[in-house]
Short mmCIF file of N, CA, C and O and ligand atoms in Angstrom, two decimals:
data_model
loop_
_atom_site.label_atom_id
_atom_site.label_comp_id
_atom_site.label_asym_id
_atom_site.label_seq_id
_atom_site.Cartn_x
_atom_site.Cartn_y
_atom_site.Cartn_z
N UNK A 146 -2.86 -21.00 20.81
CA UNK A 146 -3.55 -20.74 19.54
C UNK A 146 -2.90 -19.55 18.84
O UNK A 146 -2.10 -18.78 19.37
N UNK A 147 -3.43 -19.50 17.30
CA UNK A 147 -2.69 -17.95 16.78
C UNK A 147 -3.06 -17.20 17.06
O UNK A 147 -4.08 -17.11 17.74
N UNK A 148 -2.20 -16.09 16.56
CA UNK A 148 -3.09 -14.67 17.34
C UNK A 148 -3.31 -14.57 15.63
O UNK A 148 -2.54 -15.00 14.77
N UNK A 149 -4.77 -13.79 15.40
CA UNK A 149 -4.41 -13.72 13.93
C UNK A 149 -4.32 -12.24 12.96
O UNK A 149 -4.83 -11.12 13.04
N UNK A 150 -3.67 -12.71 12.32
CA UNK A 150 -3.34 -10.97 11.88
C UNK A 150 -4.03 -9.95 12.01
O UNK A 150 -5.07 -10.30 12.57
N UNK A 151 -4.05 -9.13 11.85
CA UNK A 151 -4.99 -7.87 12.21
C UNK A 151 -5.81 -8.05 10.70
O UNK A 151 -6.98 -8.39 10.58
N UNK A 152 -5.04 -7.78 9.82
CA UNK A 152 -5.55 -8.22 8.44
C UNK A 152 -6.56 -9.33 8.18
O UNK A 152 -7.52 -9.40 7.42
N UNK A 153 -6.16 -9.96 8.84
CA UNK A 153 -7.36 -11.33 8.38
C UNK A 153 -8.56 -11.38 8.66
O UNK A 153 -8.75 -11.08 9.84
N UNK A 154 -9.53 -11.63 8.07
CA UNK A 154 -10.76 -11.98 8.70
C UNK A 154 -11.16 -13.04 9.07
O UNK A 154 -10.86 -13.93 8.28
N UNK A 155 -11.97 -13.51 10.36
CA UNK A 155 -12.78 -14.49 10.41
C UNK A 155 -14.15 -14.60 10.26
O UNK A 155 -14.89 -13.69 10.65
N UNK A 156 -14.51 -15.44 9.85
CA UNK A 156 -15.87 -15.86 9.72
C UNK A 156 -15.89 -17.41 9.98
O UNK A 156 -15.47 -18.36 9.32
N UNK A 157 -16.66 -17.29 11.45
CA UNK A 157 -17.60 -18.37 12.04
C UNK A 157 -16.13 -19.67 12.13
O UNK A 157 -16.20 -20.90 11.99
N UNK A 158 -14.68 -18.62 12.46
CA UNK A 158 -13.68 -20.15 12.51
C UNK A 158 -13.36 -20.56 11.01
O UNK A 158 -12.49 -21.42 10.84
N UNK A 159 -13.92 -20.09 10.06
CA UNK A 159 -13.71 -20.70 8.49
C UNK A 159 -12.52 -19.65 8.03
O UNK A 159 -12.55 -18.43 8.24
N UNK A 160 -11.50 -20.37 7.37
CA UNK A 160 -10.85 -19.26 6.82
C UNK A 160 -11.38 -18.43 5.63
O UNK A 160 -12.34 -18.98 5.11
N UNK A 161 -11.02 -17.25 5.05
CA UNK A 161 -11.64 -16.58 4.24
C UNK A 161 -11.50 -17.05 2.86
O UNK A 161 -10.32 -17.39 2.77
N UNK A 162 -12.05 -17.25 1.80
CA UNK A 162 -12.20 -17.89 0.72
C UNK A 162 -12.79 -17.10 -0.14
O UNK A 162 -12.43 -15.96 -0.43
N UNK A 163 -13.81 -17.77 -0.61
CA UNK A 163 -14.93 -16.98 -1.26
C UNK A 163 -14.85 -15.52 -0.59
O UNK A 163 -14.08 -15.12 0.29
N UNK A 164 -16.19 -14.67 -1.46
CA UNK A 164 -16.52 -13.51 -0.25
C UNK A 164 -15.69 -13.01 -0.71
O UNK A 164 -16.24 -11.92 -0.88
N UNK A 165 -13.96 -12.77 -1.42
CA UNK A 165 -13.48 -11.65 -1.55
C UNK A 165 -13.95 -9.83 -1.55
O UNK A 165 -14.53 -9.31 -2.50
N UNK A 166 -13.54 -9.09 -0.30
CA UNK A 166 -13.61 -7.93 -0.51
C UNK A 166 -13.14 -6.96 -1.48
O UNK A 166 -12.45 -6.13 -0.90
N UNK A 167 -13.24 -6.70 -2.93
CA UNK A 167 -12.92 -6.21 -3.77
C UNK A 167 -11.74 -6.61 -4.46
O UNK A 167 -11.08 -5.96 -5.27
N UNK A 168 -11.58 -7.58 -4.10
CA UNK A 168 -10.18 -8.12 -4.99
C UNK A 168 -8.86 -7.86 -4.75
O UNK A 168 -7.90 -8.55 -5.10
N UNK A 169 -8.85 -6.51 -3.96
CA UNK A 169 -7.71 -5.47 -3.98
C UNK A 169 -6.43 -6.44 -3.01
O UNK A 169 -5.34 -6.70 -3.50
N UNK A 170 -6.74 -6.76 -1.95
CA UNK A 170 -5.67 -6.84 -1.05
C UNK A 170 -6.38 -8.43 -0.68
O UNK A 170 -7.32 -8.64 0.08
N UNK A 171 -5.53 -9.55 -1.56
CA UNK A 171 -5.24 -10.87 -1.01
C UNK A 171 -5.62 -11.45 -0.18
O UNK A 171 -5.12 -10.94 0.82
N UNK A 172 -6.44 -12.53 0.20
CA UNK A 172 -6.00 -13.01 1.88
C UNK A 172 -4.83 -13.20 2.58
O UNK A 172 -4.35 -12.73 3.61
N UNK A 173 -4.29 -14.51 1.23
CA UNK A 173 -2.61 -14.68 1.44
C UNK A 173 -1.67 -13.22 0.90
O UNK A 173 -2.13 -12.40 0.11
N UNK A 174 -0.61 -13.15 1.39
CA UNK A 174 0.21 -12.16 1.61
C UNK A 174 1.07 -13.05 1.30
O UNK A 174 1.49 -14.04 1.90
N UNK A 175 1.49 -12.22 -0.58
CA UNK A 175 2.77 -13.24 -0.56
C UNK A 175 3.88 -12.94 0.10
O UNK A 175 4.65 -13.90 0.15
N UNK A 176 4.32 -11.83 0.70
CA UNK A 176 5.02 -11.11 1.18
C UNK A 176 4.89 -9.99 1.51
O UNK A 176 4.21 -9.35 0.71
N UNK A 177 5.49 -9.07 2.91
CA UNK A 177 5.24 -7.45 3.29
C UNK A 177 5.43 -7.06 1.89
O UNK A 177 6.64 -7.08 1.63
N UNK A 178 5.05 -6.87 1.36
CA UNK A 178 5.32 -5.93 0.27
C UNK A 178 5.51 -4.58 0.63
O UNK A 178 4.88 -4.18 1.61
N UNK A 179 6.41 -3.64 -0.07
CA UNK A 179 6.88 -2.74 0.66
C UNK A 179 6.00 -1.50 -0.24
O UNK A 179 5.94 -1.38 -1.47
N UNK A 180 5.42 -0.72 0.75
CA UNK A 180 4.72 0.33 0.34
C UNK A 180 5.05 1.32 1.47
O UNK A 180 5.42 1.09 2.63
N UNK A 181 4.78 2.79 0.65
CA UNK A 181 4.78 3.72 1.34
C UNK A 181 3.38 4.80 1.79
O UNK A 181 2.61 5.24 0.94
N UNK A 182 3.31 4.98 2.64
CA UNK A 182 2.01 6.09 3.03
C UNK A 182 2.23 7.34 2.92
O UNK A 182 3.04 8.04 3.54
N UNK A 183 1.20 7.74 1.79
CA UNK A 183 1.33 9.18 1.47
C UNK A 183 0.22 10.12 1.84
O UNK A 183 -0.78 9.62 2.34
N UNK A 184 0.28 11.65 1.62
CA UNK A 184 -0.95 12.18 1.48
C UNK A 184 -0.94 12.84 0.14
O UNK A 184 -0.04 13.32 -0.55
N UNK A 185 -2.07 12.72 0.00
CA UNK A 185 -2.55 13.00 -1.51
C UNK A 185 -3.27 14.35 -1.14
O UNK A 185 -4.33 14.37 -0.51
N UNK A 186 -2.54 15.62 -1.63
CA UNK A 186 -2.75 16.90 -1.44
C UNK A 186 -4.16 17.47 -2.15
O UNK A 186 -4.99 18.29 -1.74
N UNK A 187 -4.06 16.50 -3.68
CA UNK A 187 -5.37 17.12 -4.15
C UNK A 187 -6.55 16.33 -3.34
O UNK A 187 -7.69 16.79 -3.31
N UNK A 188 -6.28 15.42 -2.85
CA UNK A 188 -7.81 15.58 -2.27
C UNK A 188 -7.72 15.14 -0.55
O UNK A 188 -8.55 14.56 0.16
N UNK A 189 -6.52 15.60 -0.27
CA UNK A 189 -6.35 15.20 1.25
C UNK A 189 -6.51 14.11 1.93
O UNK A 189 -6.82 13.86 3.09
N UNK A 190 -6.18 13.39 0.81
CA UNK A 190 -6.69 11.62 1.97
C UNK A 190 -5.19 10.94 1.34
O UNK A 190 -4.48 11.08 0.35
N UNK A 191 -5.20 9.92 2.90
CA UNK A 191 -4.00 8.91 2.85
C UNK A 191 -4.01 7.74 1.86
O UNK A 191 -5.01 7.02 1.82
N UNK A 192 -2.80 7.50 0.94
CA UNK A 192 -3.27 6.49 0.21
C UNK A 192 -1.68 5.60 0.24
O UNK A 192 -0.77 6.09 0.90
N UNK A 193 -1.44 4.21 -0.56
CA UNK A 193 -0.19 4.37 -0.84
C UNK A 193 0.55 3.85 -2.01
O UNK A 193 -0.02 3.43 -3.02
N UNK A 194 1.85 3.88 -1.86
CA UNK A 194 2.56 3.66 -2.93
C UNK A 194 3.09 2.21 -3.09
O UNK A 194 3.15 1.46 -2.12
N UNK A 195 3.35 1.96 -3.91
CA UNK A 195 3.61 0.30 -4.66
C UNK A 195 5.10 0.45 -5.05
O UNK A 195 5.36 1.53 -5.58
N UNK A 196 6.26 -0.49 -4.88
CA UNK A 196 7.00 0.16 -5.72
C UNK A 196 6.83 -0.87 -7.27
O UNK A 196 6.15 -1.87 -7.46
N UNK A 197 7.75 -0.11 -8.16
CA UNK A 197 7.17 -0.88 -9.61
C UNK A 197 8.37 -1.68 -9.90
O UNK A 197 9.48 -1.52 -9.38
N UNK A 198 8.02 -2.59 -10.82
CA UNK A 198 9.15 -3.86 -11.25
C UNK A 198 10.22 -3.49 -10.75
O UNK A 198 10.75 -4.07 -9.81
N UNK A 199 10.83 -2.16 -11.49
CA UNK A 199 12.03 -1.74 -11.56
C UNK A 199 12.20 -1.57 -10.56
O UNK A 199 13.41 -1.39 -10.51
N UNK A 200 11.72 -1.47 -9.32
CA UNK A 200 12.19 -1.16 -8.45
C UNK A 200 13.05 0.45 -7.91
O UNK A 200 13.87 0.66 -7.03
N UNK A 201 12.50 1.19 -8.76
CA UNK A 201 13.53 2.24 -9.18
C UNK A 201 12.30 3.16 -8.27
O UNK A 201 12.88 4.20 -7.94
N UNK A 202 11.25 3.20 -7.88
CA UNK A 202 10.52 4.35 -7.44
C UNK A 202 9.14 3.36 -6.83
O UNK A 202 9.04 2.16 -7.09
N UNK A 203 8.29 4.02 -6.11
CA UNK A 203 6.95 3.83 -5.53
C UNK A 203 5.98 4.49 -6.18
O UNK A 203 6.07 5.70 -5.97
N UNK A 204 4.90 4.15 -7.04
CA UNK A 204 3.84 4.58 -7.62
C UNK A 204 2.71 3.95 -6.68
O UNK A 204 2.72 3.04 -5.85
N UNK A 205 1.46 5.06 -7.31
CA UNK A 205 0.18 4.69 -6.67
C UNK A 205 -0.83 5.94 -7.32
O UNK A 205 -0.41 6.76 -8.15
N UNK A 206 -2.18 5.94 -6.81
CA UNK A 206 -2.98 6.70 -7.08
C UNK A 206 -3.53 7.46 -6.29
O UNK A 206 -3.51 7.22 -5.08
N UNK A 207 -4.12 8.49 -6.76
CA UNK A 207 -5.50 8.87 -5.14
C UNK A 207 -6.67 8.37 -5.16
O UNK A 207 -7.49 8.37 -6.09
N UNK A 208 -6.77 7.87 -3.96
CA UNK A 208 -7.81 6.92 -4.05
C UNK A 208 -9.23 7.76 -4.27
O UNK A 208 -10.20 7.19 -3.77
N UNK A 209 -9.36 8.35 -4.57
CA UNK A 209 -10.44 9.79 -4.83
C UNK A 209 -10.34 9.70 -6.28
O UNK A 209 -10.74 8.81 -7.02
N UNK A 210 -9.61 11.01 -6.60
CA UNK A 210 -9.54 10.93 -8.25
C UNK A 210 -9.01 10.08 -8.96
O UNK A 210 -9.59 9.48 -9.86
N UNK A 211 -7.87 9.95 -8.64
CA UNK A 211 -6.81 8.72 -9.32
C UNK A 211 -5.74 9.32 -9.90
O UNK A 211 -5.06 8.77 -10.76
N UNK A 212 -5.59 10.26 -9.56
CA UNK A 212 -4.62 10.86 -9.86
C UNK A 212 -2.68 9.98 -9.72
O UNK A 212 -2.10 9.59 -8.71
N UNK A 213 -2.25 9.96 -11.01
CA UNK A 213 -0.86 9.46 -10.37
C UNK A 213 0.20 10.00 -9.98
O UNK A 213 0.76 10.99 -10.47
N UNK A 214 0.61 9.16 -8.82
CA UNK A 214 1.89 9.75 -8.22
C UNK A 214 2.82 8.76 -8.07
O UNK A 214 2.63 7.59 -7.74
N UNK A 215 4.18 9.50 -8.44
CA UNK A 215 5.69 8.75 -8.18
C UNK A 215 6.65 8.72 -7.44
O UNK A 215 7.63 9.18 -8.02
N UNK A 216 6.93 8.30 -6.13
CA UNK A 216 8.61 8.99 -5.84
C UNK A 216 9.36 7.58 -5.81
O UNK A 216 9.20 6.48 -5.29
N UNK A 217 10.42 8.35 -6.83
CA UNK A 217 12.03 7.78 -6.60
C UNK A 217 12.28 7.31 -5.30
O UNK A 217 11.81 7.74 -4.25
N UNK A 218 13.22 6.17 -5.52
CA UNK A 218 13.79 5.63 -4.39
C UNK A 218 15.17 6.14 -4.63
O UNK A 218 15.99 6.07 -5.55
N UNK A 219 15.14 6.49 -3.86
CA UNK A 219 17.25 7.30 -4.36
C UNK A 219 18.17 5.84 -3.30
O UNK A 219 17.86 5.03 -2.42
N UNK A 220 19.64 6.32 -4.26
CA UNK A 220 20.99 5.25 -3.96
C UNK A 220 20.38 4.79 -2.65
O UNK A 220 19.39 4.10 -2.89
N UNK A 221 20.61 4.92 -1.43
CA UNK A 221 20.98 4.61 -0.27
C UNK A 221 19.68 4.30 0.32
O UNK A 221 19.36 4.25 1.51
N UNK A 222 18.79 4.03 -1.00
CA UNK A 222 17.52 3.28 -0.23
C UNK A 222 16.82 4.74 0.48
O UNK A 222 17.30 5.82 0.83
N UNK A 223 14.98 3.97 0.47
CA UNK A 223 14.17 5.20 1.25
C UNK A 223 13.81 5.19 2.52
O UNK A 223 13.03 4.35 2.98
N UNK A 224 14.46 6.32 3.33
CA UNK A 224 14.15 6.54 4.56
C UNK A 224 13.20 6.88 4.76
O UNK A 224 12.78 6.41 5.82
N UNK A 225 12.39 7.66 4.18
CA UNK A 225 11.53 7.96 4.79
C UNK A 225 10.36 7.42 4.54
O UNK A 225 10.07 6.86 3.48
N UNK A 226 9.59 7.55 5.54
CA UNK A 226 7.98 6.40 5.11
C UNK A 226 6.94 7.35 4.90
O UNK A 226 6.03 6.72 4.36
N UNK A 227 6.57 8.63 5.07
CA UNK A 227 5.56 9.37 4.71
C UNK A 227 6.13 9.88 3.49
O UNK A 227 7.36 9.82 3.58
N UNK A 228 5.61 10.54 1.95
CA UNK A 228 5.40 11.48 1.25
C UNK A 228 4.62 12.04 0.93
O UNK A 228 3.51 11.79 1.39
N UNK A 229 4.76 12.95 0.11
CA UNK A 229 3.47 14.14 -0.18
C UNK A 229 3.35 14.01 -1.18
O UNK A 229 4.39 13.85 -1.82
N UNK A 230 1.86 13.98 -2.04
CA UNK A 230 1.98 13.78 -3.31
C UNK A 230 2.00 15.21 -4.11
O UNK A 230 1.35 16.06 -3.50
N UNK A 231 2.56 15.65 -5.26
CA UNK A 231 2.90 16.70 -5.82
C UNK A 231 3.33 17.67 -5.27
O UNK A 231 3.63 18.67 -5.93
ZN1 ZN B 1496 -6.99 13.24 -5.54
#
């Protein structure tokens, strides 16, 4: 049998459908989408980053205030997976 994602929910063997939890995060996954985990200094909680069309940087908010934050993806691609916001 599958093992099933950590992500997924079950209910009662039915796959998830209806019932959406806030809209935010899909059942289907069109793909890892690549995000980064940050901390958000003004209000100390983990949130993360999206990167945008361009592909040129990772945006996101704090999930608190909403404050926005950006980092660049520089030439040689981003190593690192944590940032700090501001
Ligand atoms: Zn904040």
């Amino acid at each position: 049998m599958a093992v099933p994602n950590e992500d997924t929910l079950e209910l009662g063997g039915q796959s998830v459908g209806e019932g959406r939890l806030r809209g935010e995060q899909p059942a289907a996954k069109p793909r890892a989408r690549r995000f980064l985990s940050i901390l958000f200094r003004c209000c100390h909680v983990y949130g993360r980053l999206y990167r945008n069309a361009e592909q040129t940087a990772y945006t996101g908010r704090c999930p608190r205030c909403g404050a926005g934050v950006q980092a660049r993806i520089g030439p040689e691609g981003t190593s690192r997976r944590v940032f700090d916001a501001l």
